[in-house]
Short mmCIF file of C-alpha atoms in Angstrom, two decimals:
data_model
loop_
_atom_site.label_atom_id
_atom_site.label_comp_id
_atom_site.label_asym_id
_atom_site.label_seq_id
_atom_site.Cartn_x
_atom_site.Cartn_y
_atom_site.Cartn_z
CA MET A 884 5.17 10.65 -11.38
CA HIS A 885 3.01 8.34 -8.54
CA ASN A 886 3.79 5.33 -6.62
CA LEU A 887 5.51 2.99 -9.71
CA SER A 888 6.01 -0.62 -7.90
CA ILE A 889 9.63 -2.18 -8.30
CA SER A 890 11.19 -5.66 -7.41
CA LEU A 891 14.12 -5.85 -5.64
CA ASP A 892 16.11 -7.45 -8.68
CA GLY A 893 14.50 -3.49 -10.62
CA TYR A 894 11.41 -5.55 -12.08
CA ALA A 895 8.24 -3.83 -12.51
CA ALA A 896 6.07 -6.29 -13.80
CA GLY A 897 6.75 -9.86 -13.91
CA ARG A 898 7.83 -11.99 -16.90
CA ASP A 899 4.94 -13.34 -19.24
CA MET A 900 2.69 -10.71 -18.29
CA SER A 901 -1.28 -11.22 -21.22
CA GLU A 902 -4.69 -10.56 -21.34
CA GLU A 903 -4.79 -13.28 -17.89
CA ASP A 904 -2.13 -11.99 -15.38
CA PRO A 905 -1.61 -8.01 -16.30
CA MET A 906 1.28 -7.59 -13.94
CA GLY A 907 3.21 -10.85 -15.62
CA VAL A 908 4.09 -13.68 -13.19
CA GLY A 909 4.45 -12.68 -9.62
CA GLY A 910 3.79 -8.77 -10.39
CA MET A 911 0.25 -8.76 -8.54
CA ALA A 912 2.79 -8.47 -5.24
CA LEU A 913 4.22 -5.45 -6.24
CA HIS A 914 1.35 -3.60 -6.25
CA GLN A 915 -0.92 -5.15 -2.16
CA TRP A 916 1.89 -2.41 0.15
CA ALA A 917 -1.25 0.23 -2.77
CA LEU A 918 -4.25 -1.98 -2.58
CA ALA A 919 -4.17 -2.82 1.25
CA THR A 920 -4.33 1.20 0.99
CA GLN A 921 -8.37 3.58 1.41
CA ALA A 922 -7.31 5.55 -1.08
CA PHE A 923 -6.47 3.51 -3.90
CA HIS A 924 -10.01 2.19 -2.72
CA ASP A 925 -11.81 6.45 -3.27
CA GLN A 926 -9.52 6.74 -6.19
CA HIS A 927 -10.71 3.66 -7.11
CA ALA A 928 -14.91 3.49 -5.86
CA THR A 929 -14.38 0.04 -5.38
CA GLY A 930 -16.46 -0.17 -2.59
CA ALA A 931 -14.26 -1.74 -0.47
CA ALA A 932 -12.54 -1.15 3.20
CA GLY A 933 -8.79 0.20 3.00
CA GLN A 934 -6.01 1.33 5.94
CA PRO A 935 -6.15 4.72 7.00
CA GLY A 936 -4.45 7.20 7.69
CA THR A 937 -0.69 5.28 7.00
CA LEU A 938 2.34 6.40 5.59
CA GLU A 939 0.99 4.00 2.64
CA ASP A 940 -2.65 5.58 2.05
CA ALA A 941 -1.51 9.78 2.28
CA LEU A 942 1.91 8.38 -1.15
CA VAL A 943 -1.27 6.73 -2.52
CA ALA A 944 -4.09 10.18 -1.67
CA ALA A 945 -0.94 12.23 -3.08
CA GLY A 946 0.14 10.78 -6.44
CA VAL A 947 -3.42 12.19 -7.49
CA GLU A 948 -3.21 15.62 -5.89
CA GLY A 949 -3.51 18.35 -8.44
CA ILE A 950 -3.04 15.69 -11.14
CA GLY A 951 -4.05 16.78 -14.89
CA ALA A 952 -2.94 14.70 -18.17
CA THR A 953 -1.92 10.66 -16.90
CA VAL A 954 0.72 9.57 -20.31
CA MET A 955 0.73 5.77 -20.65
CA GLY A 956 2.58 2.98 -22.56
CA ARG A 957 1.14 0.17 -24.43
CA ARG A 958 0.93 -2.50 -21.50
CA MET A 959 -0.57 -0.44 -19.09
CA TRP A 960 -3.66 0.09 -21.53
CA GLY A 961 -3.44 -3.48 -21.97
CA PRO A 962 -3.17 -6.04 -25.38
CA SER A 963 -2.86 -4.92 -28.94
CA ARG A 964 -6.31 -5.76 -29.75
CA ASP A 965 -8.84 -3.06 -31.43
CA ASP A 966 -11.39 -3.62 -29.53
CA TRP A 967 -10.24 -3.04 -26.07
CA GLN A 968 -12.01 -1.54 -23.38
CA GLY A 969 -8.98 -1.08 -21.21
CA TRP A 970 -8.40 -2.40 -18.00
CA TRP A 971 -10.55 0.24 -15.96
CA GLY A 972 -14.34 -0.31 -16.80
CA GLU A 973 -17.06 2.56 -18.08
CA GLU A 974 -15.90 4.16 -15.35
CA PRO A 975 -11.75 4.70 -15.31
CA PRO A 976 -10.06 6.40 -11.91
CA PHE A 977 -7.60 8.89 -13.81
CA HIS A 978 -10.98 11.34 -14.48
CA HIS A 979 -8.55 13.42 -17.23
CA PRO A 980 -6.83 13.31 -19.89
CA VAL A 981 -4.75 9.72 -20.80
CA PHE A 982 -2.68 10.12 -23.14
CA VAL A 983 -1.18 5.94 -24.76
CA VAL A 984 1.90 5.42 -25.83
CA THR A 985 1.10 3.38 -29.05
CA SER A 986 2.40 1.87 -32.58
CA THR A 987 -1.33 1.49 -34.43
CA PRO A 988 -3.71 4.42 -34.91
CA ARG A 989 -6.55 4.20 -32.88
CA GLU A 990 -9.76 6.88 -31.97
CA PRO A 991 -10.14 8.72 -29.22
CA LEU A 992 -11.14 6.92 -27.28
CA VAL A 993 -13.77 8.54 -24.33
CA LYS A 994 -14.73 5.61 -20.32
CA GLY A 995 -16.89 7.82 -18.53
CA GLU A 996 -14.52 11.04 -17.65
CA THR A 997 -11.78 10.21 -19.12
CA THR A 998 -11.10 10.76 -23.01
CA PHE A 999 -7.75 7.61 -23.64
CA HIS A 1000 -5.33 9.50 -27.12
CA PHE A 1001 -3.30 7.28 -28.73
CA VAL A 1002 0.13 9.04 -29.64
CA THR A 1003 1.92 6.96 -32.91
CA ASP A 1004 4.89 9.68 -32.81
CA GLY A 1005 6.06 8.69 -28.79
CA VAL A 1006 7.26 9.30 -25.53
CA ALA A 1007 8.28 12.55 -26.19
CA ALA A 1008 5.51 13.01 -28.06
CA ALA A 1009 2.94 12.19 -25.75
CA VAL A 1010 4.01 14.50 -23.10
CA GLU A 1011 4.26 17.62 -24.90
CA ARG A 1012 0.60 16.74 -25.66
CA ALA A 1013 -0.12 15.75 -21.96
CA LYS A 1014 1.32 18.84 -21.26
CA GLU A 1015 -1.22 21.00 -22.78
CA ALA A 1016 -3.52 19.61 -22.20
CA ALA A 1017 -3.26 19.20 -18.38
CA GLY A 1018 -2.58 23.14 -18.83
CA ASP A 1019 -0.68 24.70 -15.47
CA ARG A 1020 -1.56 20.93 -13.38
CA ASP A 1021 0.87 18.17 -13.21
CA VAL A 1022 1.65 15.16 -15.61
CA ARG A 1023 1.34 12.27 -14.84
CA LEU A 1024 3.74 8.97 -15.78
CA GLY A 1025 1.12 6.30 -15.15
CA GLY A 1026 3.28 3.66 -16.39
CA GLY A 1027 5.12 0.74 -17.77
CA ALA A 1028 8.65 0.68 -17.06
CA MET A 1029 9.58 1.82 -20.73
CA THR A 1030 7.79 4.56 -20.85
CA VAL A 1031 9.18 5.81 -17.19
CA ARG A 1032 12.59 4.70 -18.64
CA THR A 1033 12.21 6.25 -22.13
CA ALA A 1034 11.12 9.43 -20.58
CA MET A 1035 13.91 9.66 -17.90
CA GLU A 1036 16.25 8.92 -20.67
CA LEU A 1037 14.87 11.68 -22.32
CA GLY A 1038 15.04 14.46 -19.22
CA LEU A 1039 11.37 14.65 -19.02
CA VAL A 1040 10.74 13.47 -15.60
CA ASP A 1041 11.04 16.21 -12.62
CA SER A 1042 10.64 13.75 -9.63
CA LEU A 1043 9.84 9.58 -8.65
CA HIS A 1044 8.42 7.87 -6.16
CA LEU A 1045 9.58 4.41 -5.70
CA ALA A 1046 8.54 2.09 -4.04
CA GLN A 1047 10.95 -1.21 -4.15
CA VAL A 1048 9.15 -3.13 -2.72
CA PRO A 1049 11.06 -6.97 -0.84
CA VAL A 1050 10.03 -9.13 -3.81
CA LEU A 1051 12.28 -11.04 -6.45
CA LEU A 1052 10.97 -11.70 -9.47
CA GLY A 1053 13.91 -12.45 -11.54
CA ALA A 1054 12.60 -11.45 -14.62
CA GLY A 1055 10.21 -9.09 -16.69
CA GLN A 1056 10.33 -5.66 -17.60
CA ARG A 1057 13.24 -4.05 -16.13
CA LEU A 1058 12.47 -0.09 -14.66
CA TRP A 1059 16.12 0.69 -14.83
CA GLU A 1060 18.89 -0.12 -17.78
CA GLY A 1061 22.71 2.26 -17.41
CA PRO A 1062 22.91 4.89 -15.41
CA VAL A 1063 20.01 7.88 -14.55
CA ASP A 1064 21.45 11.41 -13.69
CA TYR A 1065 18.66 11.61 -11.19
CA LEU A 1066 19.52 11.96 -7.38
CA LEU A 1067 17.98 10.05 -3.53
CA THR A 1068 15.92 13.20 -1.79
CA ARG A 1069 14.17 11.27 0.94
CA SER A 1070 13.86 7.40 1.19
CA GLU A 1071 10.83 6.12 4.19
CA GLN A 1072 10.83 2.76 4.57
CA ALA A 1073 6.89 1.63 5.54
CA PRO A 1074 5.49 -1.00 8.48
CA SER A 1075 5.08 -3.44 5.93
CA GLY A 1076 8.17 -4.05 4.04
CA VAL A 1077 8.14 -1.33 1.36
CA LEU A 1078 10.85 1.26 0.67
CA HIS A 1079 9.59 4.64 -0.69
CA LEU A 1080 12.29 6.51 -2.25
CA HIS A 1081 11.44 9.97 -3.68
CA LEU A 1082 14.28 11.59 -6.58
CA GLU A 1083 14.14 14.16 -8.33
CA LYS A 1084 16.03 14.54 -11.65
CA ALA A 1085 18.97 16.03 -11.41
#
């Protein structure tokens, strides 16, 4: 699992998520720490400059190391539209198979070096297919909150990096809905004010 950002009150996205505002009201504030890094701009080929050599630059870079497949929920994929092609343009930043948990069947979609597969039989099935595709590499849970929470409840998440951002959203997509069986193994405070929490399955 890499770089899941949450607010102080436990939300991974704001309320009223839409195509025009995919992170919901106030949700983009959760990701400014990552957007400021050089690693983010390198991974997304934006051509822009970020801050290299920082703690957060290293965390963003580490989030893609050794990854052979990604699992994401339907909200992270995008709106419920048959013609939706994803948020990432013609060359998404994944460069490996991505398994989208959804209730709507759809044929695989190839975008550059990334193939999106649409899985209709739940998070566990998506993780299993991703593990097969990844081989001896790791599987990353890309989000959103409901997909990560379900995977944690099923015991499918070995490790988790949470970036706790010092903002309050008040509503939206919560990560925590009850007790989870994970241990905090390390915490790191960044100059940005973000507290980076590293958890492992108990």
